[in-house]
mmCIF file of C-alpha atoms in Angstrom:
data_model
loop_
_atom_site.group_PDB
_atom_site.id
_atom_site.type_symbol
_atom_site.label_atom_id
_atom_site.label_comp_id
_atom_site.label_asym_id
_atom_site.label_seq_id
_atom_site.Cartn_x
_atom_site.Cartn_y
_atom_site.Cartn_z
ATOM 1 C CA MET Z 82 -87.407 53.123 -122.341
ATOM 2 C CA SER Z 83 -90.185 51.439 -124.242
ATOM 3 C CA THR Z 84 -92.615 49.103 -122.705
ATOM 4 C CA GLN Z 85 -91.278 46.160 -124.711
ATOM 5 C CA ALA Z 86 -87.741 46.750 -123.473
ATOM 6 C CA ILE Z 87 -88.888 46.891 -119.874
ATOM 7 C CA LEU Z 88 -90.722 43.582 -120.188
ATOM 8 C CA LEU Z 89 -87.662 42.003 -121.785
ATOM 9 C CA THR Z 90 -85.461 43.192 -118.926
ATOM 10 C CA ARG Z 91 -87.848 41.809 -116.270
ATOM 11 C CA THR Z 92 -87.979 38.474 -118.067
ATOM 12 C CA ARG Z 93 -84.172 38.138 -117.992
ATOM 13 C CA VAL Z 94 -83.976 39.014 -114.245
ATOM 14 C CA SER Z 95 -86.701 36.520 -113.474
ATOM 15 C CA ARG Z 96 -84.905 33.772 -115.401
ATOM 16 C CA ARG Z 97 -81.606 34.540 -113.635
ATOM 17 C CA GLY Z 98 -83.284 34.272 -110.207
ATOM 18 C CA TRP Z 99 -84.898 30.957 -110.989
ATOM 19 C CA SER Z 100 -81.465 29.711 -112.226
ATOM 20 C CA VAL Z 101 -79.863 30.674 -108.897
ATOM 21 C CA VAL Z 102 -82.648 29.001 -106.923
ATOM 22 C CA ALA Z 103 -82.443 25.853 -109.011
ATOM 23 C CA THR Z 104 -78.657 25.705 -108.527
ATOM 24 C CA ALA Z 105 -79.019 26.079 -104.755
ATOM 25 C CA ILE Z 106 -81.687 23.374 -104.629
ATOM 26 C CA LEU Z 107 -79.383 21.046 -106.602
ATOM 27 C CA VAL Z 108 -76.482 21.604 -104.236
ATOM 28 C CA VAL Z 109 -78.656 20.943 -101.197
ATOM 29 C CA ALA Z 110 -80.093 17.816 -102.730
ATOM 30 C CA THR Z 111 -76.585 16.574 -103.634
ATOM 31 C CA SER Z 112 -75.379 17.174 -100.032
ATOM 32 C CA VAL Z 113 -78.361 15.325 -98.581
ATOM 33 C CA VAL Z 114 -77.823 12.376 -100.861
ATOM 34 C CA ALA Z 115 -74.147 12.232 -100.022
ATOM 35 C CA TRP Z 116 -74.910 12.378 -96.264
ATOM 36 C CA VAL Z 117 -77.461 9.625 -96.543
ATOM 37 C CA TYR Z 118 -75.035 7.481 -98.566
ATOM 38 C CA ALA Z 119 -72.295 7.981 -96.062
ATOM 39 C CA ARG Z 120 -74.619 7.124 -93.206
ATOM 40 C CA ASP Z 121 -75.974 3.935 -94.845
ATOM 41 C CA HIS Z 122 -72.560 2.664 -95.981
ATOM 42 C CA TRP Z 123 -70.543 3.546 -92.814
ATOM 43 C CA ILE Z 124 -67.993 5.572 -94.698
ATOM 44 C CA GLU Z 125 -64.993 6.251 -92.430
ATOM 45 C CA LEU Z 126 -62.600 9.063 -93.048
ATOM 46 C CA LYS Z 127 -59.053 7.842 -92.698
ATOM 47 C CA PRO Z 128 -56.062 10.123 -92.442
ATOM 48 C CA THR Z 129 -53.971 10.553 -95.567
ATOM 49 C CA PRO Z 130 -50.356 9.292 -95.475
ATOM 50 C CA GLY Z 131 -49.119 12.823 -94.813
ATOM 51 C CA GLU Z 132 -51.673 13.487 -92.110
ATOM 52 C CA LEU Z 133 -50.829 12.810 -88.414
ATOM 53 C CA ALA Z 134 -52.975 10.253 -86.555
ATOM 54 C CA PRO Z 135 -54.409 11.312 -83.183
ATOM 55 C CA ALA Z 136 -52.322 10.438 -80.094
ATOM 56 C CA PRO Z 137 -53.310 7.119 -78.432
ATOM 57 C CA THR Z 138 -55.429 7.385 -75.343
ATOM 58 C CA VAL Z 139 -54.895 5.563 -72.032
ATOM 59 C CA ARG Z 140 -57.705 3.748 -70.282
ATOM 60 C CA ARG Z 141 -57.646 2.763 -66.647
ATOM 61 C CA VAL Z 142 -59.118 -0.298 -64.964
ATOM 62 C CA HIS Z 143 -60.076 0.319 -61.341
ATOM 63 C CA ALA Z 144 -60.613 -2.273 -58.622
ATOM 64 C CA LEU Z 145 -60.465 -2.885 -54.911
ATOM 65 C CA GLY Z 146 -57.869 -5.140 -53.403
ATOM 66 C CA ARG Z 147 -55.676 -5.890 -50.443
ATOM 67 C CA LEU Z 148 -52.004 -5.970 -49.516
ATOM 68 C CA GLU Z 149 -50.456 -9.407 -49.122
ATOM 69 C CA PRO Z 150 -46.969 -10.986 -49.002
ATOM 70 C CA ARG Z 151 -45.787 -12.672 -52.191
ATOM 71 C CA GLY Z 152 -47.051 -16.218 -52.310
ATOM 72 C CA THR Z 153 -49.937 -15.388 -49.912
ATOM 73 C CA ILE Z 154 -49.939 -15.775 -46.125
ATOM 74 C CA LEU Z 155 -49.079 -19.313 -45.003
ATOM 75 C CA GLN Z 156 -51.001 -21.071 -42.169
ATOM 76 C CA ILE Z 157 -48.306 -23.212 -40.531
ATOM 77 C CA SER Z 158 -49.689 -26.282 -38.803
ATOM 78 C CA ALA Z 159 -48.293 -29.606 -37.551
ATOM 79 C CA PRO Z 160 -47.334 -32.327 -40.070
ATOM 80 C CA SER Z 161 -49.860 -35.007 -40.818
ATOM 81 C CA GLY Z 162 -50.111 -37.786 -38.256
ATOM 82 C CA ASN Z 163 -49.953 -35.387 -35.311
ATOM 83 C CA GLU Z 164 -53.659 -34.890 -34.770
ATOM 84 C CA GLY Z 165 -54.336 -33.661 -31.268
ATOM 85 C CA ALA Z 166 -50.669 -32.889 -30.628
ATOM 86 C CA ARG Z 167 -49.594 -30.259 -28.146
ATOM 87 C CA VAL Z 168 -46.931 -27.589 -28.616
ATOM 88 C CA GLU Z 169 -44.105 -28.461 -26.289
ATOM 89 C CA GLU Z 170 -41.725 -25.639 -27.191
ATOM 90 C CA LEU Z 171 -42.162 -22.551 -29.463
ATOM 91 C CA LEU Z 172 -38.803 -21.378 -30.901
ATOM 92 C CA VAL Z 173 -39.934 -18.149 -32.656
ATOM 93 C CA GLU Z 174 -41.880 -15.006 -31.812
ATOM 94 C CA GLU Z 175 -44.003 -12.539 -33.795
ATOM 95 C CA GLY Z 176 -42.007 -10.293 -36.077
ATOM 96 C CA GLN Z 177 -39.073 -12.709 -36.306
ATOM 97 C CA ASP Z 178 -37.599 -13.513 -39.741
ATOM 98 C CA VAL Z 179 -36.948 -17.217 -40.447
ATOM 99 C CA ALA Z 180 -35.280 -19.098 -43.243
ATOM 100 C CA ARG Z 181 -36.512 -22.154 -45.114
ATOM 101 C CA GLY Z 182 -36.116 -25.294 -43.007
ATOM 102 C CA ASP Z 183 -35.800 -23.517 -39.620
ATOM 103 C CA VAL Z 184 -37.477 -25.286 -36.663
ATOM 104 C CA LEU Z 185 -40.462 -23.217 -35.560
ATOM 105 C CA ALA Z 186 -41.941 -25.428 -32.849
ATOM 106 C CA VAL Z 187 -41.366 -28.770 -31.091
ATOM 107 C CA LEU Z 188 -44.346 -31.036 -30.310
ATOM 108 C CA ASP Z 189 -44.911 -33.073 -27.146
ATOM 109 C CA GLN Z 190 -44.247 -36.341 -29.048
ATOM 110 C CA HIS Z 191 -40.641 -35.358 -29.704
ATOM 111 C CA ASP Z 192 -39.016 -37.144 -26.693
ATOM 112 C CA ARG Z 193 -40.860 -40.421 -27.258
ATOM 113 C CA ARG Z 194 -39.960 -40.517 -30.933
ATOM 114 C CA GLN Z 195 -36.354 -39.664 -30.155
ATOM 115 C CA ALA Z 196 -36.208 -42.673 -27.827
ATOM 116 C CA ALA Z 197 -37.686 -44.804 -30.647
ATOM 117 C CA VAL Z 198 -34.909 -43.625 -32.927
ATOM 118 C CA ALA Z 199 -32.255 -44.620 -30.391
ATOM 119 C CA GLU Z 200 -33.812 -48.109 -29.998
ATOM 120 C CA ALA Z 201 -34.015 -48.668 -33.744
ATOM 121 C CA ARG Z 202 -30.382 -47.593 -34.166
ATOM 122 C CA ALA Z 203 -29.286 -50.063 -31.458
ATOM 123 C CA ARG Z 204 -31.143 -52.884 -33.178
ATOM 124 C CA LEU Z 205 -29.451 -52.087 -36.435
ATOM 125 C CA LEU Z 206 -25.993 -52.120 -34.817
ATOM 126 C CA ALA Z 207 -26.716 -55.491 -33.199
ATOM 127 C CA SER Z 208 -27.808 -56.978 -36.570
ATOM 128 C CA GLN Z 209 -24.651 -55.705 -38.268
ATOM 129 C CA ALA Z 210 -22.477 -57.157 -35.501
ATOM 130 C CA LYS Z 211 -24.149 -60.551 -35.864
ATOM 131 C CA LEU Z 212 -23.458 -60.494 -39.606
ATOM 132 C CA ASP Z 213 -19.754 -59.825 -38.905
ATOM 133 C CA GLN Z 214 -19.805 -62.744 -36.477
ATOM 134 C CA ILE Z 215 -21.308 -65.090 -39.085
ATOM 135 C CA ARG Z 216 -18.775 -64.074 -41.701
ATOM 136 C CA ALA Z 217 -15.858 -64.536 -39.284
ATOM 137 C CA GLY Z 218 -17.021 -68.039 -38.338
ATOM 138 C CA ALA Z 219 -16.385 -69.762 -34.961
ATOM 139 C CA LYS Z 220 -13.776 -68.497 -32.544
ATOM 140 C CA PRO Z 221 -10.281 -69.840 -33.121
ATOM 141 C CA GLY Z 222 -10.159 -71.276 -29.607
ATOM 142 C CA ASP Z 223 -13.330 -73.286 -30.186
ATOM 143 C CA ILE Z 224 -11.965 -74.637 -33.458
ATOM 144 C CA ALA Z 225 -8.653 -75.611 -31.802
ATOM 145 C CA ALA Z 226 -10.448 -77.331 -28.935
ATOM 146 C CA GLN Z 227 -12.640 -79.316 -31.265
ATOM 147 C CA ALA Z 228 -9.668 -80.275 -33.432
ATOM 148 C CA ALA Z 229 -7.960 -81.665 -30.308
ATOM 149 C CA ALA Z 230 -11.083 -83.591 -29.472
ATOM 150 C CA VAL Z 231 -11.147 -85.090 -32.960
ATOM 151 C CA GLU Z 232 -7.523 -86.139 -32.651
ATOM 152 C CA ARG Z 233 -8.210 -87.768 -29.289
ATOM 153 C CA MET Z 234 -11.155 -89.639 -30.808
ATOM 154 C CA HIS Z 235 -8.980 -90.994 -33.601
ATOM 155 C CA THR Z 236 -6.391 -92.228 -31.022
ATOM 156 C CA GLU Z 237 -9.053 -93.944 -28.952
ATOM 157 C CA LEU Z 238 -10.516 -95.460 -32.139
ATOM 158 C CA ALA Z 239 -7.141 -96.839 -33.110
ATOM 159 C CA ALA Z 240 -6.740 -98.452 -29.672
ATOM 160 C CA ALA Z 241 -10.264 -99.965 -29.938
ATOM 161 C CA ARG Z 242 -9.362 -101.422 -33.326
ATOM 162 C CA LYS Z 243 -6.270 -103.168 -31.885
ATOM 163 C CA GLU Z 244 -8.348 -104.600 -29.045
ATOM 164 C CA LEU Z 245 -10.923 -105.890 -31.548
ATOM 165 C CA ASP Z 246 -8.208 -107.542 -33.682
ATOM 166 C CA ARG Z 247 -6.655 -109.305 -30.651
ATOM 167 C CA ALA Z 248 -10.101 -110.410 -29.495
ATOM 168 C CA ARG Z 249 -10.775 -111.991 -32.898
ATOM 169 C CA GLN Z 250 -7.474 -113.966 -32.765
ATOM 170 C CA LEU Z 251 -8.210 -115.221 -29.275
ATOM 171 C CA GLU Z 252 -11.752 -116.147 -30.335
ATOM 172 C CA GLN Z 253 -10.331 -118.257 -33.196
ATOM 173 C CA LYS Z 254 -8.080 -120.057 -30.740
ATOM 174 C CA GLN Z 255 -11.155 -120.558 -28.555
ATOM 175 C CA ILE Z 256 -9.477 -118.695 -25.752
ATOM 176 C CA LEU Z 257 -12.075 -115.867 -25.776
ATOM 177 C CA THR Z 258 -15.773 -116.422 -25.800
ATOM 178 C CA ALA Z 259 -18.079 -114.998 -28.452
ATOM 179 C CA GLU Z 260 -19.740 -112.736 -25.913
ATOM 180 C CA ASN Z 261 -16.458 -111.012 -25.137
ATOM 181 C CA LEU Z 262 -15.793 -110.524 -28.859
ATOM 182 C CA GLU Z 263 -19.154 -108.819 -29.320
ATOM 183 C CA LEU Z 264 -18.310 -106.413 -26.508
ATOM 184 C CA LYS Z 265 -15.031 -105.505 -28.174
ATOM 185 C CA GLN Z 266 -16.874 -104.955 -31.491
ATOM 186 C CA LEU Z 267 -19.438 -102.753 -29.790
ATOM 187 C CA ALA Z 268 -16.763 -100.585 -28.165
ATOM 188 C CA PHE Z 269 -15.034 -100.156 -31.538
ATOM 189 C CA ASP Z 270 -18.280 -99.155 -33.301
ATOM 190 C CA ARG Z 271 -19.116 -96.671 -30.583
ATOM 191 C CA GLY Z 272 -15.689 -95.064 -30.849
ATOM 192 C CA GLU Z 273 -16.029 -94.821 -34.614
ATOM 193 C CA LEU Z 274 -19.351 -92.993 -34.345
ATOM 194 C CA GLU Z 275 -17.960 -90.595 -31.751
ATOM 195 C CA CYS Z 276 -15.040 -89.843 -33.991
ATOM 196 C CA ARG Z 277 -17.345 -89.027 -36.927
ATOM 197 C CA ARG Z 278 -19.492 -86.774 -34.741
ATOM 198 C CA ALA Z 279 -16.460 -84.833 -33.497
ATOM 199 C CA GLN Z 280 -15.163 -84.391 -37.034
ATOM 200 C CA ALA Z 281 -18.557 -83.144 -38.276
ATOM 201 C CA LEU Z 282 -18.674 -80.642 -35.446
ATOM 202 C CA LEU Z 283 -15.226 -79.392 -36.370
ATOM 203 C CA ASP Z 284 -16.254 -78.995 -40.003
ATOM 204 C CA SER Z 285 -19.380 -77.028 -38.997
ATOM 205 C CA LEU Z 286 -17.243 -74.614 -36.866
ATOM 206 C CA ARG Z 287 -15.004 -73.969 -39.862
ATOM 207 C CA GLU Z 288 -17.910 -73.542 -42.367
ATOM 208 C CA VAL Z 289 -19.523 -70.148 -43.194
ATOM 209 C CA ARG Z 290 -22.823 -70.734 -45.019
ATOM 210 C CA ASP Z 291 -24.165 -68.296 -47.611
ATOM 211 C CA VAL Z 292 -27.717 -68.869 -46.435
ATOM 212 C CA ASP Z 293 -26.845 -67.606 -42.933
ATOM 213 C CA ILE Z 294 -25.244 -64.487 -44.418
ATOM 214 C CA ARG Z 295 -28.322 -63.753 -46.615
ATOM 215 C CA LEU Z 296 -30.668 -64.242 -43.679
ATOM 216 C CA GLN Z 297 -28.735 -61.813 -41.509
ATOM 217 C CA GLU Z 298 -28.522 -59.288 -44.316
ATOM 218 C CA ALA Z 299 -32.310 -59.360 -44.619
ATOM 219 C CA GLU Z 300 -32.539 -58.708 -40.866
ATOM 220 C CA ILE Z 301 -30.206 -55.726 -41.294
ATOM 221 C CA ALA Z 302 -32.416 -54.342 -44.085
ATOM 222 C CA ALA Z 303 -35.441 -54.586 -41.837
ATOM 223 C CA ALA Z 304 -33.626 -52.854 -39.016
ATOM 224 C CA THR Z 305 -32.517 -50.098 -41.396
ATOM 225 C CA SER Z 306 -36.125 -49.523 -42.508
ATOM 226 C CA SER Z 307 -37.258 -49.352 -38.905
ATOM 227 C CA LEU Z 308 -34.620 -46.754 -38.136
ATOM 228 C CA ALA Z 309 -35.622 -44.684 -41.184
ATOM 229 C CA ARG Z 310 -39.271 -44.745 -40.115
ATOM 230 C CA ALA Z 311 -38.365 -43.722 -36.569
ATOM 231 C CA GLN Z 312 -36.317 -40.819 -37.899
ATOM 232 C CA VAL Z 313 -39.210 -39.643 -40.086
ATOM 233 C CA ASP Z 314 -41.542 -39.826 -37.082
ATOM 234 C CA LEU Z 315 -39.054 -37.743 -35.125
ATOM 235 C CA GLN Z 316 -38.880 -35.158 -37.861
ATOM 236 C CA SER Z 317 -42.681 -34.890 -37.924
ATOM 237 C CA ALA Z 318 -42.537 -33.979 -34.236
ATOM 238 C CA GLU Z 319 -40.735 -30.766 -35.300
ATOM 239 C CA VAL Z 320 -42.542 -28.009 -37.234
ATOM 240 C CA ARG Z 321 -40.213 -26.483 -39.819
ATOM 241 C CA SER Z 322 -40.638 -23.421 -41.976
ATOM 242 C CA PRO Z 323 -41.580 -24.297 -45.594
ATOM 243 C CA ALA Z 324 -40.278 -20.990 -46.886
ATOM 244 C CA ALA Z 325 -38.359 -17.891 -45.865
ATOM 245 C CA GLY Z 326 -40.524 -15.169 -44.293
ATOM 246 C CA ARG Z 327 -41.624 -13.344 -41.187
ATOM 247 C CA VAL Z 328 -43.796 -14.656 -38.389
ATOM 248 C CA LEU Z 329 -46.955 -12.473 -38.631
ATOM 249 C CA LYS Z 330 -49.097 -13.987 -35.863
ATOM 250 C CA ILE Z 331 -48.873 -16.856 -33.385
ATOM 251 C CA HIS Z 332 -52.058 -18.828 -32.737
ATOM 252 C CA THR Z 333 -50.766 -21.674 -30.512
ATOM 253 C CA HIS Z 334 -48.471 -21.224 -27.521
ATOM 254 C CA PRO Z 335 -46.541 -23.862 -25.509
ATOM 255 C CA GLY Z 336 -48.885 -26.196 -23.637
ATOM 256 C CA GLU Z 337 -51.797 -25.621 -26.057
ATOM 257 C CA ARG Z 338 -53.182 -28.104 -28.548
ATOM 258 C CA ILE Z 339 -53.130 -27.283 -32.221
ATOM 259 C CA ASP Z 340 -56.535 -26.341 -33.678
ATOM 260 C CA ASN Z 341 -57.820 -25.392 -37.141
ATOM 261 C CA LEU Z 342 -55.934 -22.055 -37.039
ATOM 262 C CA GLY Z 343 -52.613 -23.864 -36.957
ATOM 263 C CA ILE Z 344 -49.575 -22.768 -34.978
ATOM 264 C CA LEU Z 345 -48.703 -19.470 -36.698
ATOM 265 C CA GLN Z 346 -48.956 -17.375 -39.855
ATOM 266 C CA LEU Z 347 -45.928 -16.767 -42.028
ATOM 267 C CA GLY Z 348 -45.464 -14.367 -44.940
ATOM 268 C CA ASP Z 349 -42.721 -13.146 -47.276
ATOM 269 C CA VAL Z 350 -43.078 -9.432 -46.317
ATOM 270 C CA ALA Z 351 -39.809 -8.662 -48.107
ATOM 271 C CA HIS Z 352 -41.841 -8.890 -51.348
ATOM 272 C CA MET Z 353 -45.197 -7.307 -50.575
ATOM 273 C CA GLN Z 354 -47.819 -7.244 -53.340
ATOM 274 C CA ALA Z 355 -51.222 -5.760 -53.961
ATOM 275 C CA VAL Z 356 -53.917 -8.313 -54.892
ATOM 276 C CA ALA Z 357 -56.565 -6.540 -57.060
ATOM 277 C CA GLU Z 358 -59.947 -8.091 -57.727
ATOM 278 C CA ILE Z 359 -60.540 -7.304 -61.419
ATOM 279 C CA PHE Z 360 -63.936 -7.840 -63.017
ATOM 280 C CA GLU Z 361 -63.819 -10.794 -65.383
ATOM 281 C CA GLY Z 362 -64.841 -8.589 -68.325
ATOM 282 C CA ASP Z 363 -61.703 -6.410 -67.924
ATOM 283 C CA VAL Z 364 -59.155 -9.183 -67.513
ATOM 284 C CA GLN Z 365 -58.807 -9.761 -71.278
ATOM 285 C CA GLU Z 366 -57.231 -6.340 -71.665
ATOM 286 C CA LEU Z 367 -54.585 -6.950 -68.980
ATOM 287 C CA ARG Z 368 -51.121 -8.322 -69.473
ATOM 288 C CA VAL Z 369 -48.029 -8.761 -67.261
ATOM 289 C CA GLY Z 370 -45.907 -5.629 -67.085
ATOM 290 C CA LEU Z 371 -48.643 -2.964 -67.189
ATOM 291 C CA LYS Z 372 -48.185 -0.038 -64.825
ATOM 292 C CA ALA Z 373 -50.424 0.195 -61.801
ATOM 293 C CA ARG Z 374 -51.235 2.702 -59.117
ATOM 294 C CA VAL Z 375 -51.985 1.442 -55.583
ATOM 295 C CA GLN Z 376 -53.598 3.711 -52.975
ATOM 296 C CA LEU Z 377 -53.997 2.806 -49.340
ATOM 297 C CA ASP Z 378 -57.606 3.115 -48.269
ATOM 298 C CA ASN Z 379 -56.830 4.224 -44.686
ATOM 299 C CA SER Z 380 -54.128 6.861 -45.327
ATOM 300 C CA GLY Z 381 -54.468 7.684 -49.005
ATOM 301 C CA GLU Z 382 -50.792 7.107 -49.616
ATOM 302 C CA VAL Z 383 -50.053 6.156 -53.235
ATOM 303 C CA PHE Z 384 -47.510 3.603 -54.457
ATOM 304 C CA GLN Z 385 -46.432 2.528 -57.929
ATOM 305 C CA GLY Z 386 -46.189 -1.017 -59.229
ATOM 306 C CA THR Z 387 -46.520 -3.334 -62.219
ATOM 307 C CA VAL Z 388 -48.768 -6.277 -62.988
ATOM 308 C CA ASP Z 389 -46.826 -9.381 -61.927
ATOM 309 C CA GLN Z 390 -49.359 -12.209 -62.205
ATOM 310 C CA ILE Z 391 -52.910 -12.664 -63.573
ATOM 311 C CA GLY Z 392 -55.110 -15.215 -61.875
ATOM 312 C CA LEU Z 393 -56.600 -18.285 -63.577
ATOM 313 C CA MET Z 394 -59.849 -18.709 -61.616
ATOM 314 C CA VAL Z 395 -62.989 -16.613 -61.418
ATOM 315 C CA ALA Z 396 -64.487 -16.257 -57.952
ATOM 316 C CA ARG Z 397 -66.635 -13.918 -55.873
ATOM 317 C CA LYS Z 398 -65.307 -10.687 -54.445
ATOM 318 C CA ASP Z 399 -63.560 -10.822 -51.089
ATOM 319 C CA VAL Z 400 -62.875 -7.078 -50.667
ATOM 320 C CA LEU Z 401 -66.140 -5.135 -50.474
ATOM 321 C CA SER Z 402 -66.607 -1.368 -50.776
ATOM 322 C CA ASN Z 403 -68.580 0.867 -48.385
ATOM 323 C CA ASP Z 404 -71.241 1.422 -51.065
ATOM 324 C CA PRO Z 405 -74.422 -0.444 -49.904
ATOM 325 C CA VAL Z 406 -75.600 -0.799 -53.541
ATOM 326 C CA SER Z 407 -72.315 -2.242 -54.839
ATOM 327 C CA ASP Z 408 -72.325 -5.582 -56.644
ATOM 328 C CA THR Z 409 -71.227 -7.980 -53.905
ATOM 329 C CA ASP Z 410 -71.733 -11.039 -56.098
ATOM 330 C CA ALA Z 411 -69.557 -9.775 -58.973
ATOM 331 C CA ARG Z 412 -67.251 -12.363 -60.565
ATOM 332 C CA VAL Z 413 -63.607 -11.363 -60.395
ATOM 333 C CA LEU Z 414 -60.081 -12.637 -60.926
ATOM 334 C CA GLU Z 415 -57.149 -11.871 -58.687
ATOM 335 C CA VAL Z 416 -54.347 -9.860 -60.283
ATOM 336 C CA ARG Z 417 -51.095 -9.453 -58.360
ATOM 337 C CA ILE Z 418 -49.295 -6.127 -58.455
ATOM 338 C CA ALA Z 419 -45.589 -6.070 -57.576
ATOM 339 C CA LEU Z 420 -44.789 -2.896 -55.671
ATOM 340 C CA ASP Z 421 -41.732 -0.734 -56.126
ATOM 341 C CA PRO Z 422 -38.960 -2.158 -53.862
ATOM 342 C CA LYS Z 423 -38.352 1.216 -52.251
ATOM 343 C CA ASP Z 424 -41.955 1.219 -50.986
ATOM 344 C CA ILE Z 425 -41.827 -2.236 -49.417
ATOM 345 C CA PRO Z 426 -40.676 -1.091 -45.950
ATOM 346 C CA LYS Z 427 -43.672 1.195 -45.760
ATOM 347 C CA VAL Z 428 -46.238 -1.576 -46.185
ATOM 348 C CA GLU Z 429 -44.548 -4.675 -44.697
ATOM 349 C CA ARG Z 430 -46.687 -4.327 -41.566
ATOM 350 C CA LEU Z 431 -49.932 -3.781 -43.498
ATOM 351 C CA SER Z 432 -50.862 -7.296 -44.624
ATOM 352 C CA ASN Z 433 -54.585 -7.513 -45.542
ATOM 353 C CA ALA Z 434 -54.915 -3.707 -45.638
ATOM 354 C CA ARG Z 435 -57.531 -2.581 -48.215
ATOM 355 C CA VAL Z 436 -56.305 -0.691 -51.251
ATOM 356 C CA GLU Z 437 -57.666 0.813 -54.455
ATOM 357 C CA VAL Z 438 -55.835 -0.259 -57.616
ATOM 358 C CA SER Z 439 -55.775 1.506 -60.976
ATOM 359 C CA ILE Z 440 -54.117 -0.263 -63.925
ATOM 360 C CA GLU Z 441 -53.151 1.710 -67.060
ATOM 361 C CA ILE Z 442 -54.149 0.103 -70.369
ATOM 362 C CA PRO Z 443 -52.632 2.056 -73.325
ATOM 363 C CA ALA Z 444 -54.399 1.889 -76.685
ATOM 364 C CA THR Z 445 -51.495 0.624 -78.827
ATOM 365 C CA ASP Z 446 -51.393 0.863 -82.619
ATOM 366 C CA SER Z 447 -51.684 -2.899 -82.945
ATOM 367 C CA ALA Z 448 -54.786 -2.874 -80.731
ATOM 368 C CA ARG Z 449 -56.269 -0.117 -82.860
ATOM 369 C CA ALA Z 450 -55.592 -2.019 -86.047
ATOM 370 C CA GLY Z 451 -57.355 -5.092 -84.671
ATOM 371 C CA PHE Z 452 -60.268 -2.931 -83.489
ATOM 372 C CA ASP Z 453 -60.622 -1.239 -86.926
ATOM 373 C CA GLU Z 454 -60.454 -4.561 -88.729
ATOM 374 C CA GLY Z 455 -63.178 -5.972 -86.465
ATOM 375 C CA ASN Z 456 -65.352 -2.944 -87.135
ATOM 376 C CA HIS Z 457 -64.808 -3.298 -90.883
ATOM 377 C CA GLU Z 458 -66.011 -6.909 -90.783
ATOM 378 C CA VAL Z 459 -69.079 -5.858 -88.748
ATOM 379 C CA LYS Z 460 -69.902 -3.042 -91.148
ATOM 380 C CA LYS Z 461 -69.407 -5.308 -94.123
ATOM 381 C CA GLY Z 462 -71.873 -7.814 -92.683
ATOM 382 C CA VAL Z 463 -74.404 -5.059 -91.933
ATOM 383 C CA GLN Z 464 -74.007 -3.721 -95.484
ATOM 384 C CA ASP Z 465 -74.507 -7.178 -96.981
#
C-alpha cells in the first residue's frame, strides 16, 4: 500500500474517533442539562393511567395514657348547704353497683329535716281546713240561735211600741206625766237598737266574704311553699347517685365528717375507656372511628379499641414516662379510646392503670390528593 493511501486511511479513522467522542460528550451534556432542569423545576413523575399507584402506607401515633370509666371517675360529695355535715348512715359498700337516683348515704341532719317536713305539712292541712270553714260559713246551730234571738227582739220591740203609744194617749189626757213618757220612749229606742244589732249579727253569720277566702288562700300558698322547701331540705340530707356505676372507693364512713375528698368515688366500669394524651401537633390527623391498640404497662396485655372522643382543651401531661429526659411540659389533648366490649371484664378493676396507646392513621387517597396539591402550590411559589 502506498504512503498516500496509508495517510488517507489514518485520517478517516481519526475523524471517526473524534465523531464518537463528540457524540458521547453531547449525550452527557444533554443528560446533565435535563437533570439540572428537573431539579430546578421540581418535576414529579406521575404514574400513567395504566400504571398502578403504590399501596397506601399506615402511620401510627403513639402516646401514654390511663384506663378510666366512661365519663371519668365521679367524686360524690354532700349536696350544697351541708357544709360540715356528718355521715349518719352509709348504704353502699365498695364494689357495689348502683343505679341512677339510688340513696348512697344519709346525713346527720336527716331526722331534724324530716320533723320540719311533718310540721310544714300539718300547717298546710290546718290552713286548708280553715278555708273550708270560711266557705261553709257559720254553724247551722249558731245561725238558728241568732235567728231566734232576732225574732224575740222583734216581739219585745212590738210590745215596747204599744206601751209607748198608750203612754202618749195618757199624756195627752194629762193622766201620765212627761217624765214617764220619756221613759217609755227610751225603752222603745233601746229595744229598736237591740233588734238591729241582732239582725246584723244574723246577717254576718250567713255571709261568706270573698276577701276572707282570698286571704286564707294566700295563707295556704305560703304553707305550701314552706312544705316544698322543707322537702327539698330533707332530700339534701340524702346523698343520691347522679349516674349508674360501681362504688370504687369509700372516703367517709358513718360518724365521720365530709372533707374535700367527698364521700366516695363512683365510675361506670361497664364501659371502660383508655384516655390517651396525644401531642397537640398530632391531633389534627385524628378522627373518631380510627383503630387503636392499647397495651397495659404492668402486664403487657394488648387490647383493641377505636377512637370515641377527641378532647377540646390543650393541657399539660398527667401520665409521665420513666424516661428522665422526657418532655414533662409537653402540651397534649385527651383522646378517649373505647375498648372492645369483650375486654371490659379484664380491665374493670384497673381504673387509673397506665397504658401505651397506638392509633393507626391510614394515608387515604383523598389525603394524598390534598398533600400533592399543597406541594404543587409550594413548588409553584418557589418556581415563581
